[in-house]
Amino acid sequence: MNEDINCRLIEYEAIKPHAGAIPPSSKSKRKNKTSSSSFKHPNKEQKMQPAILRDPDATNKLLEAILEAPNGKRMVSRLARTCRAFCEPALNVLWRDLDSLVPILWQFPGHLLKKARKPGMGFVKTPSEEDWNSVLKYSERVRQISYNERSNAVSASVFAVLEESRPRSYFLPHLEELNWKVETPAGLARCALFLNPELRAVNLEIGSRLPQLDSFLSDLSNRTKLTSFSFVSPTSLPDSFTDIISRQLTLEKVVLVAPGALAPGVGRWVASLPRLKNLRLDLTGRSVIAVEGFFDELHLQSGDSTPSSVTSTDSGVFSGDEDDDVDFSLIRKSALHLTGNLRSKGSFAQMRKLHLTGDVSNIAVFIKHITTPLTQLELVIEDPPDRADWHDLSSMICEKFGESLQTLRVTATSASRFIDLVRSTNRAEPPSGRLSMEHLTYLPCLTRLEIDLPESVIFTEEDVRYIAKACPNVEILKLCPLAGFPAGAGAPQITLDDIAHLVRSCKNLHTLATVIDANGKNTDILTSRGVSSKSLLRLHVGHSWLDDPLQVAILMSHIAPHLETLKWFQEKNRPGFIEANARSWQKVSELLPHLQGVRQLERQFALATAVVIPVETAEKSIDATTKTVDRGVHVYPRMRNNSAQVSATLVSQVVQTQSNYTSTGVYATPSTVDVAVEAIKTLVSQEVDAVPELVTESVEATPSNIIIKSVQALLTPSTFSRAHSNDPFPFFIIPSILNLFSLAYRLFIFYPLSLPSQILHIAAARIRSKQAESKQASPIAPPPEPTTTATTDSDIPLDTLVVEVRD
């Protein structure tokens, strides 16, 4: 359907410049004429429009009604293509709510898509900025969009391309509501593409446990300012859910269908929302203690425990006899009720709509803690409910919300409907449960009562009378219109007489949907003018029984002379279908309009031929002179001084703080080990014949010319090289200084140490020589040892120094 609409919208954009049958020449003349006249009469074009187009709200209502009809989208799209006046409003209605991202992808050029007829499969090429022009033109009209990961209508690669190539931050700038149903972390991450500042409602349905849910909720809370938030999941809420979502103080609607939604912390957060008007919770499978725990942390913050509260029963008077105390809270509450200034200071102060799912007993426990005046109450119960629990719940609803409740809906859970579906496929007996209405005492403000249960479908004459008495202002009444009553199970127990009694008591009833038994001969209805309803316009009889179509058509023309719509089930594959009843109701629908016309003519004739009794009149004059009286009143206020002594109670406390010290000793003596090592030097005596050879040379020291020479003795080459460097001192002074140091070293240090050692060596040598001679004299003496020439510590005499003389 959406693909067809978008194709037609593209065609409309293509033919828009060529619309009309006016020739180009006359068209241009007409355009000039219109432009010239519009300057004189700016509102002429608006006056020429139909009345429906002058009011935008009326236009939207008309288009919405067309949209909800069968093939409504196709009709609105045709209206947008054929009428320029309806073009903009029709496009706004068509693009306002999208159930997929596919209509937006249709606006990209076809050569960018893998398949032009299936744009959800992805892109072949990344769109450029010009390719977004058509998308941005229609995306500004989108207010709501939905995404379901299971449908696989849009490939995952599409979101990456959109995020990479989008020309602006939010390509859906006016998006207000987002419906996101995912099961994987990747699907949840795609939702960030649509989180714009104008977003007001987010409905999340998560099928599995996602680890990054906390970070997503934190990002959602930081980037948006929501008025509606829904979280539906089979897994429990995150532990930090209330801390993350606590920033959303403008929430008006909260839906929590997940384990952990009844935690005391969640109850405290929900109760603290100042603008909360609509609350939906799931109590399925929870115990009464868990339901009570939802309100555990509310009592301390409700303000009902102080004597100054109007809802408190504490009078503030401390007396031993409680029977003599006056309950001033009731007096204050009555006074505020009369003036209209009563404001609830407790929890859920602004809540007006409540939607609960679960067992009837749990719902009764939850409603017991609600003190605010509800206007809408929707209950999804386990069918069939326990009779005693249902009676308690009915009485509690009438007692707590009798003066404010306007809508009451009771439906069955999905588990109950599944059991009913299984039973219908096995061709078993129809259900025989009964939902009694006897405990509905008084609901004067109730305008809508809907009960749709698969099991408890039997309503009796007494139930209809209880409803007519308890709900005199009801406008829409539906009592299990989908119930089936096969021939072997017995007929429905509601008859046309009961319908007549209902329309007599409920003057505002305009929609009725219930299963009835119209086989009886109810001739007494025609004799009463009071059973004729002027408000009943729509009647849905479902699988009602019928055997005489003409009689029923006559009775219906009297009960509902202004009836516009009569519906019944005609599908043969529906459980409980009886073909004879369907054919009879078809005849009733054919006869009823003619009988209604006859009925209207008869009543008009009766009014025209009615005898008018003249009223006797008499003339009488009355003196109406106003008498005035001057009167003065001396008014002075009475003053009263009240003093109150207020003294603060001081408490002095001393806290002794002493640090605990612990002393620990550590034995840290190092371990020592004594080890004896015998270190005896090995002495080796050697003799060296070091008789130097004396060489005498004569040197002529008489210089022929003035030549400065230096003699270097016992100097290293490096010292000599430094002597020739660029020094600030003369180079011939350094050798003289070194010679002085060398001479002092020999005289005072070297000679005193070397002479004694030489003497000792000489003496030892002589002793060893004598021992050798004595050994040679003995016959068994060992061979003589080789004589060494010198000792290792022998010194070199000064005479052996080599003196190098350099010019």
CSV table of C-alpha atoms in Angstrom, one decimal, residues 392-806:
chain,number,residue,atom,x,y,z
A,392,ASP,CA,-14.7,-6.8,45.1
A,393,LEU,CA,-13.1,-5.1,42.1
A,394,SER,CA,-16.5,-3.8,40.8
A,395,SER,CA,-17.4,-2.4,44.2
A,396,MET,CA,-14.1,-0.7,44.6
A,397,ILE,CA,-14.3,0.9,41.1
A,398,CYS,CA,-17.7,2.4,41.9
A,399,GLU,CA,-16.6,3.5,45.4
A,400,LYS,CA,-13.4,5.2,44.4
A,401,PHE,CA,-14.0,6.5,40.9
A,402,GLY,CA,-17.8,6.8,40.8
A,403,GLU,CA,-17.8,10.6,40.5
A,404,SER,CA,-15.1,10.8,37.8
A,405,LEU,CA,-14.8,7.6,35.7
A,406,GLN,CA,-15.8,8.2,32.1
A,407,THR,CA,-14.4,5.1,30.3
A,408,LEU,CA,-14.2,1.5,31.5
A,409,ARG,CA,-12.8,-1.2,29.3
A,410,VAL,CA,-12.4,-4.9,30.2
A,411,THR,CA,-10.6,-7.2,27.8
A,412,ALA,CA,-8.8,-10.5,28.0
A,413,THR,CA,-5.1,-11.3,28.0
A,414,SER,CA,-3.4,-12.9,25.0
A,415,ALA,CA,-3.1,-16.2,26.9
A,416,SER,CA,-6.9,-16.3,27.4
A,417,ARG,CA,-7.5,-15.5,23.8
A,418,PHE,CA,-5.1,-18.2,22.7
A,419,ILE,CA,-7.0,-20.8,24.7
A,420,ASP,CA,-10.3,-19.7,23.1
A,421,LEU,CA,-8.7,-20.0,19.7
A,422,VAL,CA,-7.6,-23.5,20.3
A,423,ARG,CA,-11.0,-24.4,21.6
A,424,SER,CA,-12.7,-23.0,18.5
A,425,THR,CA,-10.5,-25.0,16.1
A,426,ASN,CA,-11.4,-28.2,17.9
A,427,ARG,CA,-15.2,-27.5,17.5
A,428,ALA,CA,-15.7,-27.8,21.2
A,429,GLU,CA,-18.7,-26.4,23.1
A,430,PRO,CA,-18.8,-22.6,23.4
A,431,PRO,CA,-17.9,-20.9,26.7
A,432,SER,CA,-20.5,-20.6,29.4
A,433,GLY,CA,-18.8,-18.1,31.7
A,434,ARG,CA,-20.8,-15.2,33.2
A,435,LEU,CA,-19.6,-11.8,34.3
A,436,SER,CA,-22.1,-10.4,36.7
A,437,MET,CA,-22.9,-6.7,36.7
A,438,GLU,CA,-24.8,-6.6,40.0
A,439,HIS,CA,-22.0,-4.9,41.9
A,440,LEU,CA,-21.9,-1.9,39.6
A,441,THR,CA,-23.7,0.5,41.9
A,442,TYR,CA,-23.4,4.0,40.5
A,443,LEU,CA,-21.3,5.5,37.7
A,444,PRO,CA,-23.1,8.7,36.7
A,445,CYS,CA,-20.1,10.0,34.6
A,446,LEU,CA,-19.5,6.8,32.7
A,447,THR,CA,-20.0,7.4,28.9
A,448,ARG,CA,-18.2,4.3,27.5
A,449,LEU,CA,-18.4,0.7,28.8
A,450,GLU,CA,-16.7,-2.0,26.8
A,451,ILE,CA,-16.4,-5.7,27.8
A,452,ASP,CA,-14.8,-8.0,25.3
A,453,LEU,CA,-13.9,-11.5,26.8
A,454,PRO,CA,-13.7,-14.8,25.1
A,455,GLU,CA,-14.9,-16.9,28.0
A,456,SER,CA,-17.3,-14.8,30.1
A,457,VAL,CA,-19.8,-13.9,27.4
A,458,ILE,CA,-23.2,-14.6,28.9
A,459,PHE,CA,-25.2,-11.5,30.0
A,460,THR,CA,-28.7,-11.8,31.4
A,461,GLU,CA,-31.7,-9.4,31.7
A,462,GLU,CA,-30.6,-8.5,35.2
A,463,ASP,CA,-27.2,-7.5,34.0
A,464,VAL,CA,-28.7,-5.1,31.4
A,465,ARG,CA,-30.9,-3.6,34.1
A,466,TYR,CA,-28.0,-3.1,36.5
A,467,ILE,CA,-26.0,-1.3,33.7
A,468,ALA,CA,-29.0,0.9,32.8
A,469,LYS,CA,-29.4,1.9,36.5
A,470,ALA,CA,-25.7,2.4,37.3
A,471,CYS,CA,-24.7,4.1,34.0
A,472,PRO,CA,-27.6,6.4,33.0
A,473,ASN,CA,-25.3,8.6,30.8
A,474,VAL,CA,-23.6,5.9,28.9
A,475,GLU,CA,-23.1,6.6,25.2
A,476,ILE,CA,-21.2,3.6,23.9
A,477,LEU,CA,-22.0,0.1,25.2
A,478,LYS,CA,-20.3,-3.1,24.0
A,479,LEU,CA,-21.0,-6.4,25.7
A,480,CYS,CA,-18.9,-9.1,24.1
A,481,PRO,CA,-20.1,-8.6,20.5
A,482,LEU,CA,-17.7,-11.3,19.2
A,483,ALA,CA,-19.3,-14.1,21.2
A,484,GLY,CA,-20.7,-17.0,19.3
A,485,PHE,CA,-23.8,-19.1,20.3
A,486,PRO,CA,-24.2,-22.2,18.2
A,487,ALA,CA,-27.6,-23.9,18.0
A,488,GLY,CA,-26.6,-26.8,20.4
A,489,ALA,CA,-25.4,-24.5,23.1
A,490,GLY,CA,-28.5,-22.3,23.7
A,491,ALA,CA,-29.6,-18.9,22.6
A,492,PRO,CA,-28.3,-15.6,24.0
A,493,GLN,CA,-30.2,-14.4,27.1
A,494,ILE,CA,-30.6,-10.7,26.0
A,495,THR,CA,-33.8,-9.9,24.1
A,496,LEU,CA,-35.3,-6.9,22.4
A,497,ASP,CA,-37.3,-6.2,25.5
A,498,ASP,CA,-34.0,-5.7,27.3
A,499,ILE,CA,-32.7,-3.4,24.6
A,500,ALA,CA,-35.9,-1.4,24.9
A,501,HIS,CA,-35.4,-1.0,28.6
A,502,LEU,CA,-31.8,0.0,28.0
A,503,VAL,CA,-32.7,2.8,25.5
A,504,ARG,CA,-35.5,4.0,27.8
A,505,SER,CA,-33.1,4.5,30.7
A,506,CYS,CA,-30.0,5.7,28.8
A,507,LYS,CA,-31.1,8.7,26.7
A,508,ASN,CA,-27.6,9.4,25.3
A,509,LEU,CA,-26.9,5.9,24.0
A,510,HIS,CA,-25.8,6.1,20.4
A,511,THR,CA,-23.7,2.9,19.9
A,512,LEU,CA,-24.7,-0.5,21.0
A,513,ALA,CA,-22.9,-3.8,20.3
A,514,THR,CA,-24.1,-7.0,21.8
A,515,VAL,CA,-25.5,-10.5,20.9
A,516,ILE,CA,-29.3,-10.8,21.3
A,517,ASP,CA,-32.1,-13.2,20.8
A,518,ALA,CA,-34.7,-11.6,18.5
A,519,ASN,CA,-37.0,-14.6,18.1
A,520,GLY,CA,-39.6,-13.7,20.7
A,521,LYS,CA,-42.9,-11.9,19.9
A,522,ASN,CA,-42.4,-8.6,21.7
A,523,THR,CA,-45.6,-6.7,20.8
A,524,ASP,CA,-45.6,-4.6,24.0
A,525,ILE,CA,-42.7,-2.5,22.6
A,526,LEU,CA,-45.0,-0.9,20.0
A,527,THR,CA,-47.4,0.4,22.7
A,528,SER,CA,-44.8,2.5,24.5
A,529,ARG,CA,-43.6,5.8,23.1
A,530,GLY,CA,-40.8,6.0,25.7
A,531,VAL,CA,-38.7,3.1,24.2
A,532,SER,CA,-38.2,5.0,21.0
A,533,SER,CA,-34.6,6.4,21.1
A,534,LYS,CA,-33.6,9.6,19.3
A,535,SER,CA,-29.9,9.0,19.9
A,536,LEU,CA,-29.3,5.3,18.9
A,537,LEU,CA,-27.4,5.5,15.5
A,538,ARG,CA,-25.2,2.4,15.4
A,539,LEU,CA,-26.1,-1.2,16.3
A,540,HIS,CA,-23.9,-4.3,16.0
A,541,VAL,CA,-25.6,-7.6,16.7
A,542,GLY,CA,-22.8,-10.0,15.8
A,543,HIS,CA,-24.1,-13.7,15.9
A,544,SER,CA,-27.6,-12.8,17.1
A,545,TRP,CA,-30.4,-15.2,16.6
A,546,LEU,CA,-33.4,-14.2,14.3
A,547,ASP,CA,-36.3,-16.1,12.7
A,548,ASP,CA,-38.8,-13.4,11.6
A,549,PRO,CA,-37.1,-10.5,9.8
A,550,LEU,CA,-40.2,-8.5,9.2
A,551,GLN,CA,-41.3,-8.4,12.8
A,552,VAL,CA,-37.8,-7.5,14.0
A,553,ALA,CA,-37.6,-4.8,11.3
A,554,ILE,CA,-40.9,-3.3,12.6
A,555,LEU,CA,-39.7,-3.4,16.2
A,556,MET,CA,-36.3,-1.9,15.3
A,557,SER,CA,-37.9,1.0,13.4
A,558,HIS,CA,-39.8,1.8,16.6
A,559,ILE,CA,-36.9,1.4,19.0
A,560,ALA,CA,-34.3,3.2,16.8
A,561,PRO,CA,-36.1,5.3,14.2
A,562,HIS,CA,-32.9,7.2,13.5
A,563,LEU,CA,-30.6,4.1,13.2
A,564,GLU,CA,-27.9,4.6,10.5
A,565,THR,CA,-25.7,1.5,10.7
A,566,LEU,CA,-26.7,-2.1,11.3
A,567,LYS,CA,-23.9,-4.7,11.4
A,568,TRP,CA,-23.7,-8.4,11.9
A,569,PHE,CA,-21.2,-11.2,11.1
A,570,GLN,CA,-21.4,-12.4,7.6
A,571,GLU,CA,-18.0,-14.3,7.4
A,572,LYS,CA,-18.6,-18.1,7.1
A,573,ASN,CA,-15.2,-19.0,8.4
A,574,ARG,CA,-15.8,-17.2,11.7
A,575,PRO,CA,-16.5,-19.5,14.7
A,576,GLY,CA,-20.2,-19.5,15.7
A,577,PHE,CA,-21.5,-18.5,12.3
A,578,ILE,CA,-25.1,-19.6,11.4
A,579,GLU,CA,-26.0,-18.9,7.9
A,580,ALA,CA,-29.8,-18.7,8.5
A,581,ASN,CA,-29.3,-15.9,11.1
A,582,ALA,CA,-27.0,-14.0,8.7
A,583,ARG,CA,-29.6,-14.1,5.9
A,584,SER,CA,-32.4,-13.0,8.2
A,585,TRP,CA,-30.4,-9.9,9.4
A,586,GLN,CA,-29.7,-9.1,5.8
A,587,LYS,CA,-33.4,-8.9,5.2
A,588,VAL,CA,-33.8,-6.7,8.3
A,589,SER,CA,-31.2,-4.3,6.9
A,590,GLU,CA,-33.1,-4.1,3.7
A,591,LEU,CA,-36.5,-3.5,5.2
A,592,LEU,CA,-35.5,-1.2,8.1
A,593,PRO,CA,-34.9,2.1,6.0
A,594,HIS,CA,-38.4,1.9,4.4
A,595,LEU,CA,-40.0,1.2,7.8
A,596,GLN,CA,-38.1,4.1,9.4
A,597,GLY,CA,-39.4,6.4,6.6
A,598,VAL,CA,-43.0,5.3,7.3
A,599,ARG,CA,-42.5,5.8,11.0
A,600,GLN,CA,-41.3,9.3,10.5
A,601,LEU,CA,-44.2,10.2,8.3
A,602,GLU,CA,-46.7,8.8,10.8
A,603,ARG,CA,-45.2,10.9,13.5
A,604,GLN,CA,-45.3,14.0,11.4
A,605,PHE,CA,-48.9,13.4,10.6
A,606,ALA,CA,-49.7,12.9,14.2
A,607,LEU,CA,-48.1,16.2,15.1
A,608,ALA,CA,-49.9,18.0,12.3
A,609,THR,CA,-53.4,16.6,13.2
A,610,ALA,CA,-52.9,17.1,16.9
A,611,VAL,CA,-55.6,19.3,18.5
A,612,VAL,CA,-54.1,22.5,19.9
A,613,ILE,CA,-55.9,23.6,23.1
A,614,PRO,CA,-55.9,27.4,23.3
A,615,VAL,CA,-54.5,28.8,26.5
A,616,GLU,CA,-56.6,31.4,28.4
A,617,THR,CA,-54.8,34.6,29.0
A,618,ALA,CA,-55.5,37.6,31.1
A,619,GLU,CA,-54.0,41.1,31.3
A,620,LYS,CA,-52.8,42.3,34.6
A,621,SER,CA,-50.7,45.3,35.6
A,622,ILE,CA,-48.2,45.3,38.3
A,623,ASP,CA,-46.6,48.3,40.0
A,624,ALA,CA,-42.8,47.6,39.6
A,625,THR,CA,-41.4,50.6,41.3
A,626,THR,CA,-38.1,49.8,43.0
A,627,LYS,CA,-37.9,50.7,46.6
A,628,THR,CA,-34.4,51.5,47.9
A,629,VAL,CA,-33.3,51.7,51.5
A,630,ASP,CA,-30.1,53.2,52.8
A,631,ARG,CA,-28.4,51.4,55.5
A,632,GLY,CA,-25.0,51.7,57.1
A,633,VAL,CA,-23.1,49.0,58.8
A,634,HIS,CA,-20.2,49.7,61.1
A,635,VAL,CA,-17.6,47.0,60.3
A,636,TYR,CA,-14.3,46.7,62.1
A,637,PRO,CA,-12.0,43.7,62.1
A,638,ARG,CA,-11.3,41.7,65.2
A,639,MET,CA,-7.6,41.3,65.8
A,640,ARG,CA,-6.1,38.5,67.8
A,641,ASN,CA,-2.5,38.2,68.7
A,642,ASN,CA,-1.1,34.7,69.0
A,643,SER,CA,2.4,34.1,70.2
A,644,ALA,CA,4.3,30.9,69.9
A,645,GLN,CA,7.5,30.2,71.7
A,646,VAL,CA,9.9,28.4,69.5
A,647,SER,CA,13.2,27.1,71.0
A,648,ALA,CA,15.6,25.0,69.2
A,649,THR,CA,16.6,21.7,70.8
A,650,LEU,CA,20.3,21.4,70.9
A,651,VAL,CA,22.2,18.2,71.3
A,652,SER,CA,25.8,18.2,72.2
A,653,GLN,CA,27.8,15.2,71.2
A,654,VAL,CA,31.4,14.4,71.8
A,655,VAL,CA,33.1,11.9,69.6
A,656,GLN,CA,36.5,10.5,70.7
A,657,THR,CA,38.6,9.6,67.8
A,658,GLN,CA,41.8,7.7,68.6
A,659,SER,CA,44.1,6.2,66.0
A,660,ASN,CA,45.1,2.6,66.6
A,661,TYR,CA,48.9,2.1,66.4
A,662,THR,CA,50.6,-1.2,66.2
A,663,SER,CA,54.2,-1.7,67.2
A,664,THR,CA,56.1,-4.4,65.4
A,665,GLY,CA,59.7,-5.4,65.9
A,666,VAL,CA,61.8,-7.0,63.3
A,667,TYR,CA,65.0,-9.0,64.1
A,668,ALA,CA,67.3,-7.7,61.4
A,669,THR,CA,70.8,-9.0,62.6
A,670,PRO,CA,72.7,-10.0,59.5
A,671,SER,CA,74.1,-13.6,59.4
A,672,THR,CA,77.9,-13.7,59.4
A,673,VAL,CA,80.2,-16.5,58.6
A,674,ASP,CA,83.9,-16.6,59.5
A,675,VAL,CA,86.0,-18.2,56.8
A,676,ALA,CA,89.8,-18.6,57.3
A,677,VAL,CA,91.9,-18.4,54.2
A,678,GLU,CA,95.6,-19.2,54.2
A,679,ALA,CA,97.4,-16.6,52.1
A,680,ILE,CA,101.1,-17.3,51.9
A,681,LYS,CA,103.0,-15.4,49.2
A,682,THR,CA,105.1,-17.4,46.9
A,683,LEU,CA,108.6,-15.8,46.7
A,684,VAL,CA,110.8,-16.4,43.8
A,685,SER,CA,114.4,-15.2,43.8
A,686,GLN,CA,116.2,-14.5,40.6
A,687,GLU,CA,119.5,-13.1,39.8
A,688,VAL,CA,120.2,-11.0,36.8
A,689,ASP,CA,123.6,-10.0,35.6
A,690,ALA,CA,122.9,-6.4,34.9
A,691,VAL,CA,126.4,-5.0,34.3
A,692,PRO,CA,125.8,-2.1,31.9
A,693,GLU,CA,128.1,-1.4,29.1
A,694,LEU,CA,129.6,1.9,29.3
A,695,VAL,CA,129.9,4.0,26.2
A,696,THR,CA,131.8,7.2,26.4
A,697,GLU,CA,131.0,9.8,23.8
A,698,SER,CA,132.3,13.3,23.6
A,699,VAL,CA,129.9,16.0,22.7
A,700,GLU,CA,131.0,19.4,21.6
A,701,ALA,CA,128.9,21.7,23.5
A,702,THR,CA,130.3,24.9,22.1
A,703,PRO,CA,127.5,26.2,19.9
A,704,SER,CA,128.6,27.7,16.6
A,705,ASN,CA,125.6,29.9,16.4
A,706,ILE,CA,123.1,31.0,18.9
A,707,ILE,CA,120.9,27.9,19.1
A,708,ILE,CA,118.5,27.2,21.8
A,709,LYS,CA,118.4,23.4,22.6
A,710,SER,CA,116.4,21.5,25.1
A,711,VAL,CA,117.1,18.2,26.6
A,712,GLN,CA,114.2,15.9,27.4
A,713,ALA,CA,114.8,13.1,29.9
A,714,LEU,CA,112.3,10.5,31.0
A,715,LEU,CA,109.5,12.4,29.2
A,716,THR,CA,106.6,10.9,27.3
A,717,PRO,CA,106.0,11.9,23.7
A,718,SER,CA,102.7,13.5,24.8
A,719,THR,CA,104.5,15.7,27.2
A,720,PHE,CA,107.0,16.7,24.6
A,721,SER,CA,104.2,17.4,22.1
A,722,ARG,CA,102.5,19.6,24.6
A,723,ALA,CA,105.7,21.5,25.1
A,724,HIS,CA,105.5,22.7,21.5
A,725,SER,CA,101.8,23.8,21.7
A,726,ASN,CA,100.8,27.5,21.8
A,727,ASP,CA,101.3,28.2,25.5
A,728,PRO,CA,101.4,31.6,27.0
A,729,PHE,CA,104.8,30.6,28.7
A,730,PRO,CA,108.0,30.1,26.8
A,731,PHE,CA,108.5,26.5,25.7
A,732,PHE,CA,112.0,26.2,27.2
A,733,ILE,CA,110.9,26.8,30.8
A,734,ILE,CA,108.7,23.6,31.0
A,735,PRO,CA,111.6,21.1,30.6
A,736,SER,CA,113.6,22.8,33.3
A,737,ILE,CA,110.7,22.6,35.7
A,738,LEU,CA,110.2,18.9,35.0
A,739,ASN,CA,113.9,18.1,35.6
A,740,LEU,CA,113.7,19.7,39.0
A,741,PHE,CA,110.8,17.5,39.9
A,742,SER,CA,112.5,14.4,38.7
A,743,LEU,CA,115.6,15.2,40.7
A,744,ALA,CA,113.7,15.8,43.8
A,745,TYR,CA,111.8,12.5,43.3
A,746,ARG,CA,115.1,10.5,43.1
A,747,LEU,CA,116.8,12.1,46.0
A,748,PHE,CA,114.0,12.0,48.5
A,749,ILE,CA,111.8,9.1,47.6
A,750,PHE,CA,113.3,6.6,45.2
A,751,TYR,CA,116.9,6.3,46.5
A,752,PRO,CA,115.9,5.9,50.2
A,753,LEU,CA,113.6,3.0,49.3
A,754,SER,CA,115.6,1.2,46.7
A,755,LEU,CA,119.0,1.1,48.4
A,756,PRO,CA,118.0,-1.1,51.4
A,757,SER,CA,116.3,-3.5,49.1
A,758,GLN,CA,119.3,-3.9,47.0
A,759,ILE,CA,121.5,-4.6,50.0
A,760,LEU,CA,119.1,-7.3,51.2
A,761,HIS,CA,119.1,-9.0,47.8
A,762,ILE,CA,122.9,-9.0,47.7
A,763,ALA,CA,123.1,-10.6,51.1
A,764,ALA,CA,120.6,-13.3,50.3
A,765,ALA,CA,122.4,-14.1,47.2
A,766,ARG,CA,125.7,-14.7,49.0
A,767,ILE,CA,124.0,-17.0,51.5
A,768,ARG,CA,122.5,-19.1,48.8
A,769,SER,CA,125.8,-19.4,47.1
A,770,LYS,CA,127.4,-20.7,50.2
A,771,GLN,CA,124.7,-23.3,50.7
A,772,ALA,CA,125.2,-24.5,47.1
A,773,GLU,CA,128.9,-24.9,47.7
A,774,SER,CA,128.3,-27.0,50.8
A,775,LYS,CA,125.9,-29.3,48.9
A,776,GLN,CA,128.3,-29.9,46.1
A,777,ALA,CA,130.8,-31.2,48.7
A,778,SER,CA,128.4,-34.0,49.8
A,779,PRO,CA,128.1,-37.2,47.6
A,780,ILE,CA,124.3,-37.3,47.6
A,781,ALA,CA,123.8,-33.6,47.2
A,782,PRO,CA,121.2,-32.7,44.6
A,783,PRO,CA,122.3,-31.0,41.4
A,784,PRO,CA,122.9,-27.3,41.7
A,785,GLU,CA,120.1,-25.0,40.8
A,786,PRO,CA,120.5,-22.6,37.9
A,787,THR,CA,121.7,-19.3,39.0
A,788,THR,CA,119.4,-16.4,38.3
A,789,THR,CA,120.8,-13.2,37.0
A,790,ALA,CA,118.7,-10.7,38.9
A,791,THR,CA,115.7,-10.2,41.1
A,792,THR,CA,112.3,-9.0,39.9
A,793,ASP,CA,112.5,-6.0,42.2
A,794,SER,CA,115.9,-4.9,41.0
A,795,ASP,CA,116.2,-1.3,40.1
A,796,ILE,CA,117.8,0.2,37.1
A,797,PRO,CA,120.7,2.5,37.8
A,798,LEU,CA,120.6,6.1,36.9
A,799,ASP,CA,123.6,5.7,34.7
A,800,THR,CA,121.7,3.6,32.2
A,801,LEU,CA,119.3,6.3,31.4
A,802,VAL,CA,119.3,7.3,27.8
A,803,VAL,CA,119.6,10.9,27.2
A,804,GLU,CA,118.1,12.2,24.0
A,805,VAL,CA,119.2,15.5,22.8
A,806,ARG,CA,117.1,17.3,20.2
